[in-house]
């Protein structure tokens, strides 16, 4: 057992369900979903189960053409006819994790160039840590399924052995439940 934070498929699905409800309860009814690949793809597809809107996939990376590392994120895949699809639209931007916020903020700024009506940001996990970048003030709606300390999250789609991954998640949840009972009894 390591100190990574294991998240299984069922947990991802339930987090997304709750997030979709929170988003709709806030009165936000998006026109389009933008998924940041690759981590945002599966969460975005699950959101579509609850909020059925077209999904546009974008790719943003520190590695550009020729696999050369850059000091800032850059677009490697973007939306065709972005102006037509985004202008005056309510956008829901989805990624799996808000870590340094560098990729997310960059993507938000790029999308704002197309003058959407609003952009809401939705992530499964937000790491509680100093961020390298911040969102422009235009971003009023931000939804994180869970705030967590700065630990490495093991998502199910990265698992080479999904049975082992599920067992690790179960053991981790039991350990966390035990720790919280001990804390309550102190
Ligand atoms: P941010 O704006 O979303 O915070 O992204 P940041 O640039 O800080 O993240 C760099 C890459 O590191 C992203 O992947 C992000 O998904 C990944 N990452 C950060 N923390 C974790 C973590 O705890 N667990 C996992 N599994 N990944 C993490 P990427 O370069 O976009 O690649 P992809 O995996 O999404 O394809
Ligand atoms: Mg990612």
Short mmCIF file of C-alpha atoms and ligand atoms in Angstrom, two decimals:
data_model
loop_
_atom_site.label_atom_id
_atom_site.label_comp_id
_atom_site.label_asym_id
_atom_site.label_seq_id
_atom_site.Cartn_x
_atom_site.Cartn_y
_atom_site.Cartn_z
CA UNK A 1 0.00 0.00 0.00
CA UNK A 2 1.42 3.41 -0.99
CA UNK A 3 0.41 6.97 -0.12
CA UNK A 4 -1.25 7.66 -3.48
CA UNK A 5 -4.92 8.62 -3.67
CA UNK A 6 -6.80 5.87 -5.54
CA UNK A 7 -9.99 6.74 -7.38
CA UNK A 8 -12.02 3.99 -9.05
CA UNK A 9 -14.48 4.19 -11.94
CA UNK A 10 -17.55 4.04 -9.70
CA UNK A 11 -16.14 6.85 -7.54
CA UNK A 12 -15.49 8.95 -10.65
CA UNK A 13 -19.05 8.32 -11.86
CA UNK A 14 -20.57 9.31 -8.51
CA UNK A 15 -18.38 12.43 -8.25
CA UNK A 16 -19.51 13.48 -11.73
CA UNK A 17 -23.17 12.82 -10.89
CA UNK A 18 -22.94 15.07 -7.82
CA UNK A 19 -21.05 17.72 -9.82
CA UNK A 20 -23.68 17.71 -12.58
CA UNK A 21 -26.42 18.21 -9.98
CA UNK A 22 -24.50 21.04 -8.30
CA UNK A 23 -23.97 22.72 -11.67
CA UNK A 24 -27.65 22.50 -12.63
CA UNK A 25 -28.73 23.59 -9.12
CA UNK A 26 -26.55 26.69 -9.54
CA UNK A 27 -28.74 27.62 -12.51
CA UNK A 28 -26.08 26.97 -15.15
CA UNK A 29 -27.39 25.26 -18.25
CA UNK A 30 -24.39 24.88 -20.60
CA UNK A 31 -24.71 24.90 -24.39
CA UNK A 32 -21.47 23.05 -25.03
CA UNK A 33 -18.93 20.94 -23.16
CA UNK A 34 -15.19 21.38 -23.77
CA UNK A 35 -13.09 18.46 -22.53
CA UNK A 36 -9.35 18.87 -21.95
CA UNK A 37 -7.60 15.68 -23.03
CA UNK A 38 -6.79 13.28 -22.13
CA UNK A 39 -7.76 13.28 -18.45
CA UNK A 40 -10.95 15.28 -19.03
CA UNK A 41 -12.37 12.94 -21.66
CA UNK A 42 -13.95 10.27 -19.46
CA UNK A 43 -15.35 12.75 -16.89
CA UNK A 44 -16.81 14.81 -19.78
CA UNK A 45 -18.47 11.74 -21.26
CA UNK A 46 -20.05 10.93 -17.90
CA UNK A 47 -21.26 14.54 -17.53
CA UNK A 48 -22.99 14.07 -20.91
CA UNK A 49 -25.10 11.30 -19.33
CA UNK A 50 -26.61 13.93 -17.00
CA UNK A 51 -26.30 17.05 -19.16
CA UNK A 52 -26.58 16.03 -22.79
CA UNK A 53 -24.61 18.60 -24.79
CA UNK A 54 -22.07 18.33 -27.62
CA UNK A 55 -18.50 17.67 -26.46
CA UNK A 56 -15.53 19.42 -28.08
CA UNK A 57 -12.16 17.85 -27.32
CA UNK A 58 -9.07 19.99 -26.93
CA UNK A 59 -5.47 18.99 -26.33
CA UNK A 60 -3.09 21.15 -24.34
CA UNK A 61 0.44 20.14 -23.49
CA UNK A 62 3.86 21.36 -22.43
CA UNK A 63 5.15 19.23 -25.27
CA UNK A 64 4.64 20.72 -28.74
CA UNK A 65 5.56 19.59 -32.21
CA UNK A 66 8.75 17.50 -32.17
CA UNK A 67 8.06 16.56 -28.53
CA UNK A 68 9.99 19.61 -27.30
CA UNK A 69 9.18 20.71 -23.74
CA UNK A 70 7.97 24.30 -23.49
CA UNK A 71 7.82 26.48 -20.34
CA UNK A 72 4.12 27.13 -20.87
CA UNK A 73 1.18 25.02 -22.03
CA UNK A 74 0.28 25.16 -25.70
CA UNK A 75 -2.52 23.94 -27.93
CA UNK A 76 -1.92 20.65 -29.69
CA UNK A 77 -5.57 20.07 -30.65
CA UNK A 78 -8.29 22.70 -30.90
CA UNK A 79 -11.91 23.30 -31.94
CA UNK A 80 -12.74 23.68 -35.63
CA UNK A 81 -14.74 26.84 -36.30
CA UNK A 82 -14.42 27.75 -32.63
CA UNK A 83 -15.99 31.19 -33.11
CA UNK A 84 -19.19 29.65 -34.53
CA UNK A 85 -19.44 27.08 -31.74
CA UNK A 86 -18.48 29.29 -28.79
CA UNK A 87 -19.52 32.89 -29.38
CA UNK A 88 -22.30 33.88 -26.93
CA UNK A 89 -22.48 30.27 -25.70
CA UNK A 90 -22.42 28.92 -22.17
CA UNK A 91 -19.38 26.68 -22.02
CA UNK A 92 -18.66 23.93 -19.52
CA UNK A 93 -14.91 23.26 -19.37
CA UNK A 94 -13.97 19.87 -17.93
CA UNK A 95 -10.69 18.39 -16.74
CA UNK A 96 -9.88 15.65 -14.27
CA UNK A 97 -7.64 17.58 -11.87
CA UNK A 98 -6.85 21.17 -10.98
CA UNK A 99 -3.19 20.79 -10.03
CA UNK A 100 -0.95 23.80 -10.81
CA UNK A 101 -3.91 25.41 -12.70
CA UNK A 102 -1.51 26.31 -15.53
CA UNK A 103 -3.26 24.22 -18.20
CA UNK A 104 -6.75 25.11 -17.05
CA UNK A 105 -6.11 28.87 -16.88
CA UNK A 106 -4.40 28.85 -20.26
CA UNK A 107 -7.35 26.99 -21.78
CA UNK A 108 -9.86 29.40 -20.20
CA UNK A 109 -8.00 32.42 -21.63
CA UNK A 110 -7.88 30.84 -25.09
CA UNK A 111 -11.62 30.07 -24.98
CA UNK A 112 -12.43 33.63 -23.84
CA UNK A 113 -11.00 34.90 -27.16
CA UNK A 114 -14.16 33.56 -28.82
CA UNK A 115 -16.43 35.68 -26.58
CA UNK A 116 -18.53 32.97 -24.96
CA UNK A 117 -21.40 34.15 -22.77
CA UNK A 118 -19.81 32.40 -19.79
CA UNK A 119 -17.35 29.62 -18.96
CA UNK A 120 -17.89 27.33 -15.98
CA UNK A 121 -15.02 25.09 -14.89
CA UNK A 122 -15.62 21.56 -13.57
CA UNK A 123 -12.93 19.21 -12.23
CA UNK A 124 -13.06 15.96 -10.31
CA UNK A 125 -10.31 16.99 -7.88
CA UNK A 126 -8.78 20.26 -6.78
CA UNK A 127 -5.40 20.04 -5.11
CA UNK A 128 -5.08 22.41 -2.19
CA UNK A 129 -1.75 24.01 -3.00
CA UNK A 130 -0.37 27.32 -4.23
CA UNK A 131 -1.30 27.56 -7.91
CA UNK A 132 1.10 28.68 -10.68
CA UNK A 133 -1.64 30.58 -12.48
CA UNK A 134 -5.13 31.83 -11.73
CA UNK A 135 -8.38 32.14 -13.61
CA UNK A 136 -9.36 35.49 -15.11
CA UNK A 137 -12.08 37.28 -13.09
CA UNK A 138 -14.63 36.27 -15.77
CA UNK A 139 -14.73 32.81 -14.18
CA UNK A 140 -17.52 32.96 -11.62
CA UNK A 141 -18.48 29.27 -11.53
CA UNK A 142 -15.96 26.69 -10.46
CA UNK A 143 -16.94 23.20 -9.32
CA UNK A 144 -14.54 20.66 -7.84
CA UNK A 145 -15.88 17.21 -6.88
CA UNK A 146 -13.38 17.04 -4.05
CA UNK A 147 -10.64 19.20 -2.53
CA UNK A 148 -7.62 17.12 -1.66
CA UNK A 149 -4.10 17.70 -0.33
CA UNK A 150 -1.19 17.74 -2.77
CA UNK A 151 -0.90 13.98 -3.28
CA UNK A 152 -0.68 11.97 -6.49
CA UNK A 153 -4.10 10.76 -7.65
CA UNK A 154 -4.30 7.36 -9.32
CA UNK A 155 -7.15 7.47 -11.81
CA UNK A 156 -8.63 4.19 -13.04
CA UNK A 157 -7.81 4.86 -16.70
CA UNK A 158 -4.09 4.82 -15.84
CA UNK A 159 -4.34 1.39 -14.19
CA UNK A 160 -2.62 -1.49 -15.95
CA UNK A 161 -4.39 -3.90 -13.61
CA UNK A 162 -7.86 -2.60 -12.77
CA UNK A 163 -8.54 -5.34 -10.17
CA UNK A 164 -5.44 -4.30 -8.25
CA UNK A 165 -6.42 -0.64 -8.58
CA UNK A 166 -9.90 -1.36 -7.15
CA UNK A 167 -8.36 -3.33 -4.27
CA UNK A 168 -6.01 -0.40 -3.51
CA UNK A 169 -8.94 2.04 -3.51
CA UNK A 170 -10.92 -0.21 -1.15
CA UNK A 171 -7.97 -0.59 1.25
CA UNK A 172 -7.32 3.16 1.16
CA UNK A 173 -10.97 3.99 1.93
CA UNK A 174 -11.00 1.52 4.85
CA UNK A 175 -7.80 3.06 6.20
CA UNK A 176 -9.27 6.57 5.91
CA UNK A 177 -12.53 5.47 7.61
CA UNK A 178 -10.53 3.91 10.50
CA UNK A 179 -8.47 7.08 10.87
CA UNK A 180 -11.60 9.26 11.00
CA UNK A 181 -13.26 7.00 13.65
CA UNK A 182 -10.08 7.20 15.77
CA UNK A 183 -10.09 10.99 15.42
CA UNK A 184 -13.78 11.17 16.50
CA UNK A 185 -13.08 9.03 19.60
CA UNK A 186 -10.16 11.17 20.72
P1 LIG B 1 -3.93 21.93 -14.38
O1 LIG B 1 -4.02 23.24 -15.10
O2 LIG B 1 -5.13 21.08 -14.68
O3 LIG B 1 -3.65 22.06 -12.93
O4 LIG B 1 -2.80 21.08 -15.07
P2 LIG B 1 -1.23 21.01 -14.92
O5 LIG B 1 -0.66 21.73 -16.08
O6 LIG B 1 -0.78 21.39 -13.55
O7 LIG B 1 -1.05 19.43 -15.07
C1 LIG B 1 -0.06 18.80 -15.79
C2 LIG B 1 -0.44 17.34 -16.07
O8 LIG B 1 -0.33 16.58 -14.86
C3 LIG B 1 -1.86 17.15 -16.56
O9 LIG B 1 -1.88 16.05 -17.44
C4 LIG B 1 -2.60 16.69 -15.30
O10 LIG B 1 -3.73 15.92 -15.65
C5 LIG B 1 -1.52 15.84 -14.65
N1 LIG B 1 -1.71 15.65 -13.21
C6 LIG B 1 -1.51 16.56 -12.25
N2 LIG B 1 -1.73 16.01 -11.03
C7 LIG B 1 -2.07 14.72 -11.24
C8 LIG B 1 -2.39 13.62 -10.35
O11 LIG B 1 -2.40 13.75 -9.12
N3 LIG B 1 -2.68 12.44 -10.93
C9 LIG B 1 -2.65 12.26 -12.29
N4 LIG B 1 -2.94 11.04 -12.75
N5 LIG B 1 -2.35 13.26 -13.17
C10 LIG B 1 -2.06 14.47 -12.63
P3 LIG B 1 -1.78 16.23 -18.99
O12 LIG B 1 -0.39 16.64 -19.33
O13 LIG B 1 -2.91 17.12 -19.41
O14 LIG B 1 -1.98 14.78 -19.48
P4 LIG B 1 -3.26 13.81 -19.42
O15 LIG B 1 -2.88 12.75 -18.41
O16 LIG B 1 -4.46 14.58 -18.98
O17 LIG B 1 -3.32 13.32 -20.79
MG1 LIG B 2 -5.13 16.36 -17.68
#
